[in-house]
């Protein structure tokens, strides 16, 4: 499969945007500016971008606690994202959601989710909706290796396969659920192998290689659009940061520094960058331009968030029920 | 007027709405050709086919999660839990997802989703098939809760629930499904959050819902022969709660009992009681009385279960005590 | 593997006891004598007896809504079982449990269960207990094809395999969950194949053949006692009656009469009987003796139940908490 | 006396008991070498090894089910849910299995099982990480519920909970874990079901538990400067509920407010309030006042969350209203 130059550059840019956004989030959190919990996507950019670049704009995704990357890849406005992280009224959820609940239904983002695995049936339900409406979008559920041990993983995928729904299950296997290595809590090495329990195709790919991810995802998308049902894509990846911002030195209690260093050498952005440079699609100066442009965007996002007002306390009472007419 | 069973009236509501709106579909365990273990969907599969009346695997969490995913992407699902005790398997999807989805999105997402839940003891079905768990959901902001007691009410309230653009849970007592009542041929709806005075009376107010409405009415009849005039209020909805109707009655009778089949401690009766105390304290001649099932799991053996669940006799005796205080 | 004559006759007798007990239960229910819900094990006797005859007395089992067969195979007193079904004070649970909650912890029966799949982690927890105590019992969880689609199936088995616990997961695949054929709600044919999701051995056996079940179970027991961990045994079987007593003609709305008739020809008791007769282990007259003996036992059980008192209503308030001293 | 944090005191309780009794073990997510996300098990893995301090996969239902299976076969497990919202994923095991197992067996089975549950808002953790769900469990016969507010209490109550031969849920507010307080070196236990009068007062009784104890005490201090003398009762246990201590106080002050962080409608405050009304109606000078979080999911943004959860100021203002009524 050959991707057009623009597409490749767009993928590169998105990965850089995710990375820089997350670095800014980390910085602002450590400075005590951002409240709440944040789980950074740094190191895993190739998964979100690889998968989502295989989607159409009208396709759906359902995201996780580690969700900023998915949103950015799907096209979220980072100004509204940053404002949400600040708890400002101009954020995606008017400050009601925060990092773990960003959603943008207009561009098919069904929401990040603070409950691990919970998005699996939600994305599948969107796929059911697609099937019932007779349209040809697809839905994607992202989740981690930890989520793959939750009961809802099983229920959700089984039903999707029984009903042949157009949904892709993307397991972002970064090997750890907080401090717990997957090998300590499951007896198999590839979560992708669980596809056989549901009679669906599996793809097990290098999650640090955005092109490999993109290729697998493209096949899965085609499979779904053709009405053949769900697929399970396992992307082997790694988070370069602690489980959440502020975990600090506790991280080293559960994963060896050498392991981290090894994986960092496989940085997905560096990898794509050198491939693109090799293919003469990217140059160092273009890369610099991209970097500068995104720095600017992020600065703007922070400024937007900073200058936005907090919601009025009374607004806490709004938005619980839809108050308009019945159907 | 024609008579329908509660089950028939419920099915009719759904059928009418499904005919008008092709985005409505139904999913649950054995709801298809089998028509629902308790007849909750009888005839729907024949009429609408298996695309719109979908049998699911035993996967309660997935049932609700799927319904939610469909609800926020253009469909209007009706999901069924076979009985209330199974809600325990879907609490994350109901409480953490369905109830909060709109709010967490800052009001951008709509969740038009009806969850139907048969429930109730007195079937000798023992501890894991007899629970009344409504108070958990009354304690969960973001849900609407109905608990209709008659064929007329279940039809009218389900129609509204299906038209709602918010999540609704309908608790339907299994012992009511085969009861009959008048249901007009013409289409109608009933508003959620509106209680009904089922029987007027001067001496004492009894607030109740679901199956217990009938036990309270019988108790009231019995007491009327002893010269005690009982007003019986059927709440019909638990969220929102029509506290105005209750308080108006209490201001008249100055005495009140609340009756439900859920176990007493932490039941909805506590909430209703406190709302009365908060709003009508100075009108109360005696403490608000709560009558609920005893605080044990529902036992299997008939004499045990009958001892645990409020009977007509017990309700009557307690009301008498209040009036004679 | 050669089984001793006594063992084979004991297995035969147990199967007959289950069958006759269940037929009596059906009769009493239809007469309106027994209250509540009952799910009969008729047709599936080879599974309970095949598995449990491979166990020791001190091993544990956790049973289902369709649990009478497991209890009888494990050695329950049918007098106390019948009394429980009547709701009498002399029943296993003093009338508090009924058909779906019979337990007898003294002989390792951790309880029938009204929630499908819920016994999976409970049996596994007993296996964890065994491992922590350093003894060599095993635990068995019985469950149906329907249960295999519940999330708890996944969570329960995954953890048992990660921890290599001595537990056997026995899927009694009678193809239906109430009215729903497994092929309509799952895309695979053998639930046993799900073993691969957890890296554990599987056995897929003819559940109408008690000797085949026994053989698979014996291997699984050995595997467990040797500390090698859990196994998944799928027994293909069929219930000869409706989902619950009183389902009546609704049954035919979901399964064809011919299918039922085909399976009835494979009656597990008839099968064992003719095998034993062929091997000269059983004779027609001995079979008659067994039958008469069990008829007598059952008559006795009914008499015991009939004559037993109901619990005093006030006893509903007992047994909620252990009221004795702290540890 | 030496001071410990709440987290340290809790760990000490567990450690002391685990040393004495090898049938006790601990299981949960990241409770091993990591020591618990909130430090709930810090040091236990180092001391007892990974057999007795077990990291589980993300499988909340299995965690409880396994603990139950072990509890009824000779072990005394302690199972942890990482935070209360995750209880939603284990409701079947907790409510249908753990709570009912003994009763359904006719009293033959014992269930010595402790479930530890960190919980609580005010951490800007939003709707799915901030819920106070205790009232669901108060409504579930068969469970004991504790909610200690200080290092001293958490140690004493956890010790008792571990010795109990019944299931206990311990709700521990995450904002309390790093708070310090005096804890004697000598071993001690505290009985479950015994409230503590944290501050004596004549004018009004405030009944509360968990983190809100501290906000109520601050409010009481503030009000004392305005001449209002507040009695503050820390319930410590929610099941059983020490209604005697509460009623004795109400009989003295004739006025009462109940404060909790759970959302108001259907919260434990309703149950407590009704018990007061039922037992001490004639002593009440004014309606029982409930103060709880507003009935919405917990919002993320700090000004929103601070508006939703009862603040010291709000508590003080409400108490003043009662006293001045
Ligand atoms: C159901 C559930 N269990 C536990 C948690 C607490 N928790 C949040 S993230 C996390 C680890 C998730 O691991 P994984 O699914 O591998 O995703 P990752 O964080 O590695 O991206 C845990 C245990 C939760 N939020 N939801
Ligand atoms: C979790 C749960 N879901 C649904 C039910 C209702 N129900 C009782 S038995 C049953 C079918 C179970 O099928 P299977 O596991 O195959 O066992 P079988 O009845 O065939 O022996 C259902 C749906 C239940 N008791 N528990
Ligand atoms: Mg992970
Ligand atoms: Mg089956």
PDB file of N, CA and C in Angstrom, chain B residues 22 26 29 64 77 87 95 103 107 112 114 117 129 135-136 140 166 171 176 219 229 247 278:
ATOM      1  N   UNK B  22     -38.390   4.252  13.094  1.00  0.00           N
ATOM      2  CA  UNK B  22     -37.550   3.091  12.786  1.00  0.00           C
ATOM      3  C   UNK B  22     -36.208   3.136  13.503  1.00  0.00           C
ATOM      4  N   UNK B  26     -34.986  -2.993  19.983  1.00  0.00           N
ATOM      5  CA  UNK B  26     -35.099  -3.630  21.292  1.00  0.00           C
ATOM      6  C   UNK B  26     -34.003  -4.680  21.406  1.00  0.00           C
ATOM      7  N   UNK B  29     -31.997 -10.481  26.543  1.00  0.00           N
ATOM      8  CA  UNK B  29     -31.907 -11.940  26.545  1.00  0.00           C
ATOM      9  C   UNK B  29     -33.284 -12.550  26.302  1.00  0.00           C
ATOM     10  N   UNK B  64     -26.150  -3.163  27.969  1.00  0.00           N
ATOM     11  CA  UNK B  64     -26.340  -1.737  28.269  1.00  0.00           C
ATOM     12  C   UNK B  64     -25.331  -0.890  27.503  1.00  0.00           C
ATOM     13  N   UNK B  77     -32.553   3.020  21.488  1.00  0.00           N
ATOM     14  CA  UNK B  77     -32.644   1.624  21.911  1.00  0.00           C
ATOM     15  C   UNK B  77     -33.524   1.428  23.143  1.00  0.00           C
ATOM     16  N   UNK B  87     -29.089  -6.286  37.183  1.00  0.00           N
ATOM     17  CA  UNK B  87     -28.537  -4.925  37.080  1.00  0.00           C
ATOM     18  C   UNK B  87     -27.151  -4.885  37.700  1.00  0.00           C
ATOM     19  N   UNK B  95     -24.389   3.226  35.616  1.00  0.00           N
ATOM     20  CA  UNK B  95     -24.113   4.327  36.547  1.00  0.00           C
ATOM     21  C   UNK B  95     -22.950   5.197  36.081  1.00  0.00           C
ATOM     22  N   UNK B 103     -23.799  14.631  30.964  1.00  0.00           N
ATOM     23  CA  UNK B 103     -23.216  15.634  31.852  1.00  0.00           C
ATOM     24  C   UNK B 103     -21.721  15.801  31.583  1.00  0.00           C
ATOM     25  N   UNK B 107     -23.175  18.547  28.177  1.00  0.00           N
ATOM     26  CA  UNK B 107     -24.519  18.726  27.609  1.00  0.00           C
ATOM     27  C   UNK B 107     -24.583  18.570  26.109  1.00  0.00           C
ATOM     28  N   UNK B 112     -30.983   8.976  24.460  1.00  0.00           N
ATOM     29  CA  UNK B 112     -32.365   8.491  24.459  1.00  0.00           C
ATOM     30  C   UNK B 112     -32.386   6.972  24.615  1.00  0.00           C
ATOM     31  N   UNK B 114     -33.995   3.621  26.896  1.00  0.00           N
ATOM     32  CA  UNK B 114     -34.907   3.049  27.892  1.00  0.00           C
ATOM     33  C   UNK B 114     -34.395   1.679  28.314  1.00  0.00           C
ATOM     34  N   UNK B 117     -36.827  -3.230  33.198  1.00  0.00           N
ATOM     35  CA  UNK B 117     -36.363  -4.151  34.231  1.00  0.00           C
ATOM     36  C   UNK B 117     -37.520  -4.810  34.973  1.00  0.00           C
ATOM     37  N   UNK B 129     -33.123 -13.456  42.884  1.00  0.00           N
ATOM     38  CA  UNK B 129     -34.102 -13.180  41.826  1.00  0.00           C
ATOM     39  C   UNK B 129     -35.270 -12.350  42.338  1.00  0.00           C
ATOM     40  N   UNK B 135     -33.680   2.004  44.733  1.00  0.00           N
ATOM     41  CA  UNK B 135     -33.108   3.143  45.462  1.00  0.00           C
ATOM     42  C   UNK B 135     -31.684   3.454  45.015  1.00  0.00           C
ATOM     43  N   UNK B 136     -30.953   2.445  44.563  1.00  0.00           N
ATOM     44  CA  UNK B 136     -29.610   2.730  44.032  1.00  0.00           C
ATOM     45  C   UNK B 136     -29.679   3.750  42.893  1.00  0.00           C
ATOM     46  N   UNK B 140     -28.647   7.950  41.877  1.00  0.00           N
ATOM     47  CA  UNK B 140     -27.714   8.156  40.762  1.00  0.00           C
ATOM     48  C   UNK B 140     -28.192   9.313  39.891  1.00  0.00           C
ATOM     49  N   UNK B 166     -33.598  11.235  27.331  1.00  0.00           N
ATOM     50  CA  UNK B 166     -32.735  10.967  28.476  1.00  0.00           C
ATOM     51  C   UNK B 166     -32.891   9.497  28.863  1.00  0.00           C
ATOM     52  N   UNK B 171     -39.028   0.051  36.081  1.00  0.00           N
ATOM     53  CA  UNK B 171     -39.116  -1.126  36.942  1.00  0.00           C
ATOM     54  C   UNK B 171     -40.529  -1.673  36.870  1.00  0.00           C
ATOM     55  N   UNK B 176     -47.091  -8.217  38.397  1.00  0.00           N
ATOM     56  CA  UNK B 176     -48.123  -7.383  37.767  1.00  0.00           C
ATOM     57  C   UNK B 176     -48.388  -7.775  36.315  1.00  0.00           C
ATOM     58  N   UNK B 219     -55.575  -2.796  51.777  1.00  0.00           N
ATOM     59  CA  UNK B 219     -55.514  -2.439  53.200  1.00  0.00           C
ATOM     60  C   UNK B 219     -56.443  -1.266  53.470  1.00  0.00           C
ATOM     61  N   UNK B 229     -60.097   6.392  57.090  1.00  0.00           N
ATOM     62  CA  UNK B 229     -60.189   6.847  55.709  1.00  0.00           C
ATOM     63  C   UNK B 229     -58.786   7.130  55.173  1.00  0.00           C
ATOM     64  N   UNK B 247     -46.949  15.997  49.460  1.00  0.00           N
ATOM     65  CA  UNK B 247     -47.010  16.994  50.529  1.00  0.00           C
ATOM     66  C   UNK B 247     -48.413  17.584  50.636  1.00  0.00           C
ATOM     67  N   UNK B 278     -38.815  17.464  55.469  1.00  0.00           N
ATOM     68  CA  UNK B 278     -38.214  18.749  55.128  1.00  0.00           C
ATOM     69  C   UNK B 278     -39.250  19.781  54.678  1.00  0.00           C
TER      70      UNK B 278
END
